[in-house]
Coordinates of C-alpha atoms in Angstrom, one line a residue:
M185 CA -23.3 34.4 28.2
L186 CA -23.7 30.9 29.7
R187 CA -25.3 29.8 26.4
F188 CA -22.3 31.2 24.5
V189 CA -19.8 29.3 26.7
F190 CA -21.8 26.1 26.3
I191 CA -21.8 26.4 22.5
L192 CA -18.1 27.2 22.5
I193 CA -17.2 24.2 24.6
L194 CA -19.4 22.0 22.5
T195 CA -17.8 23.3 19.3
L196 CA -14.3 22.8 20.6
G197 CA -15.2 19.2 21.7
V198 CA -16.5 18.3 18.2
L199 CA -13.5 19.9 16.5
S200 CA -11.1 18.0 18.7
C201 CA -12.8 14.7 17.7
E202 CA -12.4 15.5 14.0
K203 CA -8.7 16.0 13.9
E204 CA -7.1 15.3 10.5
D205 CA -5.5 11.9 10.4
V206 CA -1.7 11.8 10.4
I207 CA -0.3 9.6 7.6
E208 CA 2.7 7.6 9.0
T209 CA 4.7 5.0 7.3
D210 CA 7.5 2.9 8.9
A211 CA 10.9 4.3 8.0
E212 CA 12.0 0.9 6.6
L213 CA 9.1 1.0 4.0
L214 CA 9.6 4.6 2.9
P215 CA 12.3 3.9 0.2
Y216 CA 10.0 1.3 -1.3
F217 CA 7.0 3.6 -1.3
E218 CA 9.2 6.2 -3.0
I219 CA 10.3 3.7 -5.7
F220 CA 6.5 3.1 -6.4
V221 CA 6.1 6.9 -6.8
Q222 CA 9.1 7.0 -9.2
E223 CA 7.9 4.1 -11.3
A224 CA 4.3 5.5 -11.4
A225 CA 5.7 8.9 -12.5
K226 CA 7.7 7.2 -15.3
R227 CA 4.3 6.0 -16.6
G228 CA 2.5 9.3 -16.2
I229 CA 0.8 8.5 -12.9
T230 CA 1.1 10.9 -9.9
V231 CA 1.1 9.3 -6.5
D232 CA 0.4 11.3 -3.4
Y233 CA 0.1 9.2 -0.2
I234 CA -1.2 12.1 1.9
D235 CA -4.0 12.8 -0.6
A236 CA -4.7 9.1 -1.1
R237 CA -4.6 8.6 2.7
I238 CA -2.2 5.6 2.6
E239 CA 0.3 4.6 5.1
G240 CA 2.5 1.5 5.6
H241 CA 3.6 -0.7 8.5
I242 CA 5.6 -3.8 9.2
Q243 CA 4.0 -6.0 11.8
D244 CA 3.1 -9.6 12.6
I245 CA 0.4 -11.0 10.4
P246 CA -1.0 -14.0 12.2
S247 CA -2.7 -15.5 9.2
P248 CA -0.6 -18.3 7.6
N249 CA 0.7 -17.7 4.1
V250 CA -0.2 -14.0 4.2
Q251 CA 2.8 -11.8 3.5
G252 CA 1.0 -8.5 3.0
Q253 CA -2.4 -6.8 3.2
C254 CA -4.2 -3.6 2.2
F255 CA -6.8 -2.4 4.7
Y256 CA -9.3 0.1 3.4
N257 CA -10.9 2.4 5.9
E258 CA -13.2 5.4 5.2
K259 CA -12.5 7.1 8.5
K260 CA -8.8 6.4 8.9
P261 CA -5.9 6.1 6.5
N262 CA -5.8 3.0 4.4
K263 CA -2.9 0.7 5.5
V264 CA -0.4 -1.4 3.7
I265 CA 0.7 -4.0 6.2
V266 CA 3.7 -6.3 5.5
D267 CA 4.4 -9.3 7.6
L268 CA 7.5 -8.8 9.8
V269 CA 8.9 -12.3 9.3
Y270 CA 8.4 -12.1 5.5
W271 CA 10.0 -8.7 5.3
S272 CA 13.0 -9.7 7.4
A273 CA 13.8 -12.6 5.1
A274 CA 13.1 -10.8 1.8
D275 CA 15.7 -9.7 -0.7
E276 CA 15.5 -6.4 -2.6
N277 CA 13.3 -7.7 -5.4
T278 CA 10.9 -9.5 -3.0
R279 CA 10.5 -6.3 -1.0
Q280 CA 9.7 -4.3 -4.1
F281 CA 7.2 -7.0 -5.2
I282 CA 5.3 -6.9 -1.9
I283 CA 5.1 -3.1 -1.7
F284 CA 4.1 -2.8 -5.4
H285 CA 1.5 -5.6 -5.0
E286 CA -0.1 -4.1 -1.9
L287 CA 0.0 -0.5 -3.3
G288 CA -1.6 -2.0 -6.4
H289 CA -4.5 -2.8 -4.2
C290 CA -4.4 0.3 -1.9
F291 CA -3.5 3.0 -4.4
L292 CA -4.3 1.6 -7.9
K293 CA -7.5 -0.2 -6.6
R294 CA -6.4 -3.4 -8.5
D295 CA -7.8 -6.8 -7.7
H296 CA -5.9 -10.0 -8.0
L297 CA -5.2 -11.3 -11.5
D298 CA -4.4 -15.0 -11.6
T299 CA -3.9 -15.4 -15.4
S300 CA -0.8 -17.2 -16.5
N301 CA 1.3 -17.0 -19.7
S302 CA 1.7 -20.1 -21.8
D303 CA 4.9 -20.9 -20.0
G304 CA 3.1 -20.8 -16.6
T305 CA 4.5 -17.5 -15.4
C306 CA 2.2 -14.9 -13.9
V307 CA 0.8 -12.2 -16.2
S308 CA 0.7 -9.8 -13.4
I309 CA 2.4 -8.7 -10.2
M310 CA -1.2 -8.7 -8.8
H311 CA -1.5 -12.6 -8.7
S312 CA -3.0 -14.0 -5.5
S313 CA -0.4 -16.6 -4.6
G314 CA 2.5 -18.6 -5.9
D315 CA 0.2 -21.5 -6.3
V316 CA -1.6 -20.1 -9.3
C317 CA 1.4 -19.2 -11.5
T318 CA 5.2 -18.9 -11.3
F319 CA 6.5 -15.5 -10.3
S320 CA 9.8 -13.9 -9.7
L321 CA 10.6 -10.2 -10.1
T322 CA 13.9 -9.9 -11.8
D323 CA 15.9 -7.2 -13.6
D324 CA 14.9 -8.9 -16.9
N325 CA 11.1 -8.8 -16.3
R326 CA 10.7 -5.9 -14.0
E327 CA 9.7 -3.2 -16.6
A328 CA 7.1 -5.5 -18.2
Y329 CA 5.5 -6.3 -14.8
L330 CA 5.5 -2.7 -13.8
D331 CA 4.0 -1.6 -17.1
E332 CA 1.2 -4.1 -16.6
L333 CA 0.7 -3.0 -13.0
F334 CA 0.3 0.6 -14.0
G335 CA -2.0 -0.3 -16.9
L336 CA 0.3 0.1 -19.9

């Protein structure tokens, strides 16, 4: 009987350590994560943040000139982090850009693409910085940039 109790306690201890991760995204980012889902669906891609284990947070990023990051973690959910100061000053298109760029890393597994068009504009939303090409997400170029992002 004592052996049974010991095994039961040991089993419960192990199971409590292996709780499933809760995927949580800051409420302010949720509409932008949903826009990514909708744009992916228009291009035949299904996005499930729970299944992909991706969450998003707005917080201070102490590294200079870093507006967003994607952190991969095998044991915990992957995280899209957006810098608080950057987010607070961003307009609607800039907010979509940073979420699409970071989910390009975290969900689509895209690397940076620093290729420029002949006019100096960025080929991709996945460019590494504004120093390598000229970029602005606008109503006129949005569909082309999103097509490229999703591989069309």
